[in-house]
mmCIF file of C-alpha atoms in Angstrom:
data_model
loop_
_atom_site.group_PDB
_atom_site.id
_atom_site.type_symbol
_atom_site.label_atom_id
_atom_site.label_comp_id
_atom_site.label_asym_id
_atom_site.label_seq_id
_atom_site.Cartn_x
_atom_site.Cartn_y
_atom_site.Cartn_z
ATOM 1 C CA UNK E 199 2.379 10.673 33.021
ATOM 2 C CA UNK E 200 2.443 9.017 29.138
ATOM 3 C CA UNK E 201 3.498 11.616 26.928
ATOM 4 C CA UNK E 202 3.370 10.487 23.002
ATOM 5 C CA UNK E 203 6.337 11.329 20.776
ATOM 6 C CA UNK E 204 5.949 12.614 17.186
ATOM 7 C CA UNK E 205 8.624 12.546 14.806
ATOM 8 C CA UNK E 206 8.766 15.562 13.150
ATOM 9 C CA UNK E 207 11.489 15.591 10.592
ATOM 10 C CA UNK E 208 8.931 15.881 7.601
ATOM 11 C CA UNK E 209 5.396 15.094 6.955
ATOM 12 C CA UNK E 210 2.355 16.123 8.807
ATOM 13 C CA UNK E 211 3.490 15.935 12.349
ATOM 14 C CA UNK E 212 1.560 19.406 13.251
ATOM 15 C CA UNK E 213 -2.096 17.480 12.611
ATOM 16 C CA UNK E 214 -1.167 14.762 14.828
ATOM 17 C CA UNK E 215 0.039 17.020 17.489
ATOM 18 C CA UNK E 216 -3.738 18.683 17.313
ATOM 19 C CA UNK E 217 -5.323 15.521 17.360
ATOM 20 C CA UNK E 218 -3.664 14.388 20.434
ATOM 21 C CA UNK E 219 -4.328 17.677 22.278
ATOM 22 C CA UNK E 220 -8.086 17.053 21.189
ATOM 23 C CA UNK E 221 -8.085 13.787 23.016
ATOM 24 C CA UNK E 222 -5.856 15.394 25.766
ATOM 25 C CA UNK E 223 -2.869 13.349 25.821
ATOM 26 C CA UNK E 224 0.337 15.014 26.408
ATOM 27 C CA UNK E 225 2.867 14.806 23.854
ATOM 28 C CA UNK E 226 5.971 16.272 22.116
ATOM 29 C CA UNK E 227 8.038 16.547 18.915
ATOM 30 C CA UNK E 228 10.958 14.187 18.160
ATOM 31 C CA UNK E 229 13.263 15.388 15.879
ATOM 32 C CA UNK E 230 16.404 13.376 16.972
ATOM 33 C CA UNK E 231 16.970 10.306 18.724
ATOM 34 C CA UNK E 232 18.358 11.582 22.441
ATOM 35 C CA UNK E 233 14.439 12.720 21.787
ATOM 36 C CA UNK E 234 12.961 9.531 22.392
ATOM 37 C CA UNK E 235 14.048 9.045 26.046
ATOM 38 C CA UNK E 236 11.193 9.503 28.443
ATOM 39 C CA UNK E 237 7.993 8.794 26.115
ATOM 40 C CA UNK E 238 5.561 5.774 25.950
ATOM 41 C CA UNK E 239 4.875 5.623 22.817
ATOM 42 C CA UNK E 240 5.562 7.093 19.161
ATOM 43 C CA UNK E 241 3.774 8.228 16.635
ATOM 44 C CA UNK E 242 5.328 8.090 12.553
ATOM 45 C CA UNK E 243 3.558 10.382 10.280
ATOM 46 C CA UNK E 244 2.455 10.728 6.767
ATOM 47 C CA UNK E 245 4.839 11.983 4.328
ATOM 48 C CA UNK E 246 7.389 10.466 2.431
ATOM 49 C CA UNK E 247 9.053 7.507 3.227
ATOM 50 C CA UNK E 248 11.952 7.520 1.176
ATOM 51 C CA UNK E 249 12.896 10.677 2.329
ATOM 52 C CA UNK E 250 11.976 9.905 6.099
ATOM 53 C CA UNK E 251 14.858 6.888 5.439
ATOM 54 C CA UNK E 252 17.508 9.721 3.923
ATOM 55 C CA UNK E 253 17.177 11.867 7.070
ATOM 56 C CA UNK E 254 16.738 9.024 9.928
ATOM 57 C CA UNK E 255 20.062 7.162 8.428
ATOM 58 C CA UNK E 256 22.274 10.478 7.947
ATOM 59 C CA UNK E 257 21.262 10.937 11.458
ATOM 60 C CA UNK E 258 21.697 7.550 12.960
ATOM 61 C CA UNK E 259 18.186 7.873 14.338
ATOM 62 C CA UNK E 260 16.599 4.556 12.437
ATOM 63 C CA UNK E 261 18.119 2.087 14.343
ATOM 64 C CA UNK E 262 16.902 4.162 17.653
ATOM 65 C CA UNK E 263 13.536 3.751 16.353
ATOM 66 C CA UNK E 264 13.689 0.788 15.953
ATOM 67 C CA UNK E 265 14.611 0.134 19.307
ATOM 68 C CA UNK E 266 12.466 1.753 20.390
ATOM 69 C CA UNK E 267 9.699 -0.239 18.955
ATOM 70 C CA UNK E 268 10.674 -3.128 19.715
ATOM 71 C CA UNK E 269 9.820 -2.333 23.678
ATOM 72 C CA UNK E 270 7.177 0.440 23.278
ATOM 73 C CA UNK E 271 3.913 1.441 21.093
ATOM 74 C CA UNK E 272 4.255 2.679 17.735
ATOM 75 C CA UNK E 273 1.674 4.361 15.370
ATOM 76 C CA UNK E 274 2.651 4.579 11.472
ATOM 77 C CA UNK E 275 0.622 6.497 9.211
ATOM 78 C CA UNK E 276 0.767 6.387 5.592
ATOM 79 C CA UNK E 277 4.413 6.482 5.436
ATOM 80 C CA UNK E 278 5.026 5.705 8.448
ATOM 81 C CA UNK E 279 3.348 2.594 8.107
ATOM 82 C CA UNK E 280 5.498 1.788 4.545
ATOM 83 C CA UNK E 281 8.353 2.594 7.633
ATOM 84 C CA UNK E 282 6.793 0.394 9.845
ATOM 85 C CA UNK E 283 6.457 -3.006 7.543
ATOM 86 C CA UNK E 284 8.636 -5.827 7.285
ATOM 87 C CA UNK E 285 8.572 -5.451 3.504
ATOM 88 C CA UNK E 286 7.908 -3.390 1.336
ATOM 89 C CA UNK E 287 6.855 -3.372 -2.957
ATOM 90 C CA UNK E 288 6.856 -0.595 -5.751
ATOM 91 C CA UNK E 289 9.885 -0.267 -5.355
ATOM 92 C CA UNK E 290 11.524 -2.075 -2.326
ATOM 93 C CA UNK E 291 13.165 0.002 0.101
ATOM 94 C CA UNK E 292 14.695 -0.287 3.366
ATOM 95 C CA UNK E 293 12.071 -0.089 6.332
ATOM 96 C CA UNK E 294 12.368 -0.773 10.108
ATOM 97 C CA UNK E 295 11.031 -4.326 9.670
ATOM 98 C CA UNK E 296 8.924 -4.260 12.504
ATOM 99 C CA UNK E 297 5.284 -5.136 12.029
ATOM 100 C CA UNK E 298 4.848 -8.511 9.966
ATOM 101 C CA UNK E 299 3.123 -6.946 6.522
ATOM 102 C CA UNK E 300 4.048 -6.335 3.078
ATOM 103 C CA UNK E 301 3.320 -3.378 1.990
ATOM 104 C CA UNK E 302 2.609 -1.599 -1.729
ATOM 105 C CA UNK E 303 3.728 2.111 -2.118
ATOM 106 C CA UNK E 304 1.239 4.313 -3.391
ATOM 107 C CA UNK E 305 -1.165 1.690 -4.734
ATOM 108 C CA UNK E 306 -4.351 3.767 -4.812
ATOM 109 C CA UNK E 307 -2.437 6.299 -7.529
ATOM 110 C CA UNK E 308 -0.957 9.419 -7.412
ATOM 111 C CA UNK E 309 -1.411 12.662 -5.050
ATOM 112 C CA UNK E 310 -4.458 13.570 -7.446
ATOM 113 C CA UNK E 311 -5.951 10.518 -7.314
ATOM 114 C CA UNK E 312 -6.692 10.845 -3.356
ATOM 115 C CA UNK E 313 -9.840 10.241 -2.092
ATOM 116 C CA UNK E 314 -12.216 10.157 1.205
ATOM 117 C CA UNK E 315 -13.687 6.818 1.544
ATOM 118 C CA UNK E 316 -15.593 5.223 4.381
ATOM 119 C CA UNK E 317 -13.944 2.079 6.261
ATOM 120 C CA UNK E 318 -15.585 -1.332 8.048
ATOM 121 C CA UNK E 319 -14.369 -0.379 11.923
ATOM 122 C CA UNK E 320 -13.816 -3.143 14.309
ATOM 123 C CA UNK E 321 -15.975 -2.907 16.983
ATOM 124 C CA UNK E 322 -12.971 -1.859 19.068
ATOM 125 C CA UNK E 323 -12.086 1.362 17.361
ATOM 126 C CA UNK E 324 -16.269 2.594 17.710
ATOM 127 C CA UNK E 325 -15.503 4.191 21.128
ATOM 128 C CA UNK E 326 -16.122 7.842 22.235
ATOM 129 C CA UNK E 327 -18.452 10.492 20.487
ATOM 130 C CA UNK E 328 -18.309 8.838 17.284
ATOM 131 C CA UNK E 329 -19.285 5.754 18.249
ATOM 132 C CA UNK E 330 -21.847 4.073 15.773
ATOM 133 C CA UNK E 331 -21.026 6.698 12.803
ATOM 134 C CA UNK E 332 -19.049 5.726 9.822
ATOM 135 C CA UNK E 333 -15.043 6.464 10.110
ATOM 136 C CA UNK E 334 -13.720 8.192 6.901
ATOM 137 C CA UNK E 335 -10.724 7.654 5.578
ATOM 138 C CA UNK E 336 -8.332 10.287 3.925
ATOM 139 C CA UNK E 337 -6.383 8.337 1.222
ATOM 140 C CA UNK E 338 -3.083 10.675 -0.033
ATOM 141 C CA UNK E 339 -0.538 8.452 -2.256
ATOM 142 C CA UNK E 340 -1.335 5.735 -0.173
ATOM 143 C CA UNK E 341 0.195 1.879 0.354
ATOM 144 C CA UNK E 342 -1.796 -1.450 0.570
ATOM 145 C CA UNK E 343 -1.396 -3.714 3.077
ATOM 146 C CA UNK E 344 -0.744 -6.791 0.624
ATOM 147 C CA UNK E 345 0.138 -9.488 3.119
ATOM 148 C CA UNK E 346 0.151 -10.035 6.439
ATOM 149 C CA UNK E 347 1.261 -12.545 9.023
ATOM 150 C CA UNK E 348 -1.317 -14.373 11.168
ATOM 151 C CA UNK E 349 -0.318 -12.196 14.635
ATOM 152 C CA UNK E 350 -1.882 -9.320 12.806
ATOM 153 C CA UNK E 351 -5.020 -8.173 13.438
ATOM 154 C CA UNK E 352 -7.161 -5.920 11.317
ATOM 155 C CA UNK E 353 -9.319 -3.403 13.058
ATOM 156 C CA UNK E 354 -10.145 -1.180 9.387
ATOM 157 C CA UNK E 355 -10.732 -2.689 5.908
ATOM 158 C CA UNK E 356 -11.350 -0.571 2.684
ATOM 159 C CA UNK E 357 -12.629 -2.685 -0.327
ATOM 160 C CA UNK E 358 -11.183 -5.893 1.486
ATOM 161 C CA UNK E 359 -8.061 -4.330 1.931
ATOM 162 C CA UNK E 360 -6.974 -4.257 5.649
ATOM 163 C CA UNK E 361 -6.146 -0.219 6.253
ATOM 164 C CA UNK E 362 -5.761 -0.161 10.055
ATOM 165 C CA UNK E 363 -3.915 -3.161 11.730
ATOM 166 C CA UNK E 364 -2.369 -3.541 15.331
ATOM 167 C CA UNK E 365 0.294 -6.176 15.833
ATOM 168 C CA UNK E 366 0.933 -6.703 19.769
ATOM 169 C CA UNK E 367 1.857 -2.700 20.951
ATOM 170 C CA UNK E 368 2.428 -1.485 16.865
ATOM 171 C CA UNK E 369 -0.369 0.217 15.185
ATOM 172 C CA UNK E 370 -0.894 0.841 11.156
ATOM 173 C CA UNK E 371 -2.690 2.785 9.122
ATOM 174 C CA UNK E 372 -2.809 3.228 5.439
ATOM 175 C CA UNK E 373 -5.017 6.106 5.337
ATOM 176 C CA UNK E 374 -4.414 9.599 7.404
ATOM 177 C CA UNK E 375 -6.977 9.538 10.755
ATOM 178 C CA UNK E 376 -5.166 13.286 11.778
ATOM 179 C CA UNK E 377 -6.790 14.782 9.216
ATOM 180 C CA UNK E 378 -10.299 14.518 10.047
ATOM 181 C CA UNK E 379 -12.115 15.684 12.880
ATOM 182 C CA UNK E 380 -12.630 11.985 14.105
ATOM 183 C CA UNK E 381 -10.224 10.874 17.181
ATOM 184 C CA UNK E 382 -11.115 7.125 17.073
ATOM 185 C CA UNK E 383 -7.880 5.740 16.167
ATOM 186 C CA UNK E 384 -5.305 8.610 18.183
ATOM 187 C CA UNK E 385 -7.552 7.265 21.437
ATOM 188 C CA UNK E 386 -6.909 3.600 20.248
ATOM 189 C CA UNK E 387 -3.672 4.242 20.106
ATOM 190 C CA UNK E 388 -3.169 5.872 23.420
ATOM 191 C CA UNK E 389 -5.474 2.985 24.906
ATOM 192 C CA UNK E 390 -2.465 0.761 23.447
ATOM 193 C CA UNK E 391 0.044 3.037 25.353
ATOM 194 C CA UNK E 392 -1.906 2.277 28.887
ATOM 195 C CA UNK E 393 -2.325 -0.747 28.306
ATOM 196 C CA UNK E 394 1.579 -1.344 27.603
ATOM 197 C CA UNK E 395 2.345 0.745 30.813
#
């Protein structure tokens, strides 16, 4: 049985963990790195990075994740995709250099200048009950995907902008999918995870 981790040392873990039971995969908080053992795949929420890089390096959990990634599917959201990318602008920071993007910290403003906007879906991610209807996107502080490497695909673009790419078994997204109603991108995901089984 795949069971999905979540790290929940900030952010908002909680809606992921109801968007997964919607879909009905099985999955379970992370909130240290012993946690890891056992899942298939990983899912790094929204919140804030540079704080999410305090607590996973006083608690010598970043370099597990990062393991961790490099042999099984990861999910960043928001922040967890600003985690996810190779590098990272406005300011630099440390990240787990994983997926081949730069990335642009909060390039669509601040917190009061989020916004619900309406992506172009790859015809991949138009799957399930939604199928064929627009996929919103919830926009909260968040990055732009300024660059990235040719092993990249984009599935999700917003003004041009890619907002959802996959690289091989690692998944990104700008833009927050577990707070809407629509599952598209949590069953991507944990088509990714069966696939990688």
């Amino acid at each position: 049985m795949s069971v999905i981790g979540i790290l929940a040392i900030q952010g908002d873990f909680e809606a992921h963990s109801k968007a997964l039971e919607h879909i009905g995969a099985h999955w379970r908080f992370v909130k240290k790195a012993s946690d890891l053992a056992g899942l298939s795949g990983l899912i790094l929420p929204g919140g804030e990075s540079t704080t999410f890089l305090k607590i996973l390096q006083a608690e010598a959990f970043f370099e597990a994740i990062r393991q961790f990634g490099d042999s099984h599917p990861v999910f960043g959201t928001c922040a967890g995709a600003i985690l996810l990318a190779e590098k990272v602008e406005n300011p630099p920071q440390l990240s787990l250099g994983l997926l081949h993007m730069t990335v642009r910290r909060n390039a669509y403003g601040r917190q009061l200048s989020s916004s619900v906007r309406v992506l172009d879906v790859a015809p991949e991610i138009q799957t399930g009950s939604e199928a064929g209807t627009p996929l919103e996107a919830i926009l909260i502080r968040a990055p732009v995907i300024v660059e990235a490497a040719s092993q990249v695909r984009t599935l999700a673009r917003l003004d041009g902008h890619p907002v959802l790419v996959r690289q091989r078994s690692l998944l990104a997204a700008t833009f927050h999918p577990e707070l809407t109603s629509d599952t598209r991108v949590h069953r991507y995901f944990s088509q990714m995870i069966s696939e990688n089984s």
